[in-house]
Amino acid sequence: MQTQSRQQRLAALRDIIADIERKPALAGMQARPFGADGEGFPRLPGGLLQEVFTDAVRNGGTSLAFALGQAKALLTPRRLAVLYLQLDKDAQFFGLPYGPGLSSFGFDPAQLVLVRAADMQDLFWVAEEALACRAVAGIVADIGGAPEALDFTISRRLSLRTVESGTSLFLLRYGTERQASAAHLRWHLMPQRSGRKAFDDRAPGAARWSLKLEKGNAGQHKSEWILEWTGNAFKSLPNWIGIAAQSPSGTPVSLSASALLANPISQAG
Amino acid sequence: MALDPDADREGLRLGQALADARAMVPSLTVMEQDSARLASAFAAFADWHSNASPLVTVLQDKTPFGDLILDITGVAHLFGGEAAMLDMVLSRLQTLNYTVSGAIAPTIGAAWAVSHSAKSAIISTEQLVETMDGLPVAALRLEESQISLLAQMGLKTIGELRTRPRKPLLARFGASLILRLDQAYGHIEERMTPRLPPAEHFVDRKFFEPISTLEDVLLTTEGLAQKLARRLEVQGLGAQTFHLFLYRVDHKVMTLSLNAARLTRDAEHIASLFRHRAQRLEQENYDPGFGIDLVRLAAASLDRLDPGQTGVFETDTGARDIEQLTDRLASRLGTLSVLKTELMASHIPEQAARLVPALVHQPQDIGLSSDRHRPLRLLPQPEPVAINAEVPDGLPASMIWRRQQYRLIKAAGPERISAEWWRSGKRLELVPAAHARSDEPGEKPKPSPYMPDLPPFDPMSGMRDYYVVEDGAGHRFWVFRQGLYGGSIHPVWYLHGIFP
């Protein structure tokens, strides 16, 4: 009897803690979907610490796009800049955000400030400093590997600051390992085969990703999406597209190349 | 070379051979002069003297150590007159066991001449001609050869030299003699270049009891910033550059300089910038020595700044907050660490955008439409990849990048980007070639500027074919091939960017 009441009390305490952790950020959140149907990807409010995991550095374009896509929705006339943080030495390994590429993605490069820090300590200092500024819409930080500086303490600290400030902080992480963290949301992002490009079946079309919510609550019962970037917003696609694309029966381009040789004009395109 | 008073008494002189000197005084101590250290010590010394006058410089043309020059125009009254000031400057050095002599005179040449004849004196404008006439010619900062030639001619004093006809002097000694003469008498102005940037607007605070902790310095800075801000506001000015000078008791000056993104006179902002810079300073080396007895905050790069309205209607757009944030970040991380993208009118991918410090970034519109498909991340250095295509010139079919194999199932391209055709055939040059001038008959052809033996620019060599490729798992990359199959250069593949 005693043990049961104790367990009940423990459960109640856990609920309270969960409430404390979740509420300040997500309490006032309305799940306004991007798409027309209610199943779409929710438009997440600011003030969230989000970890975006991808499996390898080669997916860096994907995770940067996902973070910038969300940050773009957070830009307002009062919050008019997004910060991108990276370590000095990582520029070649990860690649730097590229102005014309940002424009063709749909993000105005003038609104992105790049900060190159010398070490992780500096990087987190910059993040905190930027969170204190009320004109920053979002912060995107590239974090390679599992640095020692990013422990539970600092992530808890950052998550409290994000809630306070209303600015979203996106930590782009790489690898399959997960450490304890106080992030509000943790995503697992995978690239998917691109959509169809009009008039050219062999060319990559609109970018598609599969997205899985590993931690936290985005205000919907759903936790897996297939997203397509339309140049302005995320479009949620039905799940079967991802399954179909995952099957290994893709025809390599080169097979049709011999047929194309007969038609030099189409090849030049 | 220099002698101390004891050596002088034994009859040694400058320019003597060391062996002779040793023969005369067997117990002679000879030390090599560490000129680099001497120069730096003297420079620190000069900086420290800017607590007497803002314009200080070191003349290094004649004496082995250099001469300290202070421009005290309009300063002397702060120290109770010229005599008191000279006394103060000299005596505080004498208490440190330096042998000093100094003079105040209307011209740099005269002050040098008088102080080097080992008298500490004040020469007024009326006395100038009279005093100078009596001094030996060596006091004019002349070359050794000129002095010995003058001695041979029997011209001993400056006065004798001054009254000679000028043309023969000019012919025999060159223009430098006449120049020095005119400068000493004030016919030609001699300019000095101050070591520290001259500051018109500064506030300072003296401490009776020297302070040493960084926290104290920063608190003082806050107070000074408020004073400076009030002063700037009264005059309707704003400043972009700020210098903080910390005068140490032991004659060194520490300088902290920083730039703001735009004109400001916001005391809080200035103080916070210095606070961030100081954190960095503390990590490296903050060394207050025996204490700091004067802190000075100076403003430079001033311009008109109209008073802003803090009014009923909200005009704050947030741009100001962003600027202050980038200021703070740059003051700690360095200017080159906080960057913005500037789009350039170029079709070559790595030249189409460049990263400039956010401090100097000017938003601009170059009117480029972005209808081209470009990657979200660009590698600063394209990385070589191994690419296979089934037929040469066909679409890439497989790729190895960073030791990983990718089977490419979609590809678009090529997008041919060739080098800038308007440079075609030109020789690559490091220095701009001088404008070709037809040689006049009889004139020797001038040697052309240094031109390294570079091959003529060949637009075909810089030509790239870009492809967007996608592999079975959905990774999208931007690769290019440099060179053509069957061309003179063997084609090489590179990976240049990563798409979302």
mmCIF file of C-alpha atoms in Angstrom, chain A residues 19 22-24 30 32 38 41 43 58 82 111 121 133 142 180 198 210-211 216 221 247 254:
data_model
loop_
_atom_site.group_PDB
_atom_site.id
_atom_site.type_symbol
_atom_site.label_atom_id
_atom_site.label_comp_id
_atom_site.label_asym_id
_atom_site.label_seq_id
_atom_site.Cartn_x
_atom_site.Cartn_y
_atom_site.Cartn_z
ATOM 1 C CA ASP A 19 5.122 20.125 -17.317
ATOM 2 C CA ARG A 22 7.650 21.516 -21.667
ATOM 3 C CA LYS A 23 5.219 24.196 -20.824
ATOM 4 C CA PRO A 24 7.028 27.496 -21.062
ATOM 5 C CA GLN A 30 -0.921 26.481 -31.799
ATOM 6 C CA ARG A 32 -1.029 25.752 -37.403
ATOM 7 C CA GLY A 38 -4.235 19.098 -40.452
ATOM 8 C CA PHE A 41 4.154 19.804 -40.585
ATOM 9 C CA ARG A 43 4.550 25.776 -37.802
ATOM 10 C CA ARG A 58 27.481 14.802 -46.057
ATOM 11 C CA VAL A 82 19.522 34.600 -38.285
ATOM 12 C CA GLN A 111 19.621 38.244 -43.197
ATOM 13 C CA GLN A 121 33.427 27.565 -25.440
ATOM 14 C CA CYS A 133 19.427 39.902 -28.249
ATOM 15 C CA ASP A 142 27.026 23.437 -36.643
ATOM 16 C CA ALA A 180 21.394 13.315 -22.683
ATOM 17 C CA ALA A 198 9.299 19.092 -64.797
ATOM 18 C CA SER A 210 12.195 12.225 -44.102
ATOM 19 C CA LEU A 211 11.864 13.563 -40.629
ATOM 20 C CA GLY A 216 9.581 16.135 -27.303
ATOM 21 C CA HIS A 221 0.018 13.063 -32.574
ATOM 22 C CA SER A 247 13.351 0.797 -52.569
ATOM 23 C CA SER A 254 23.962 6.066 -67.283
#
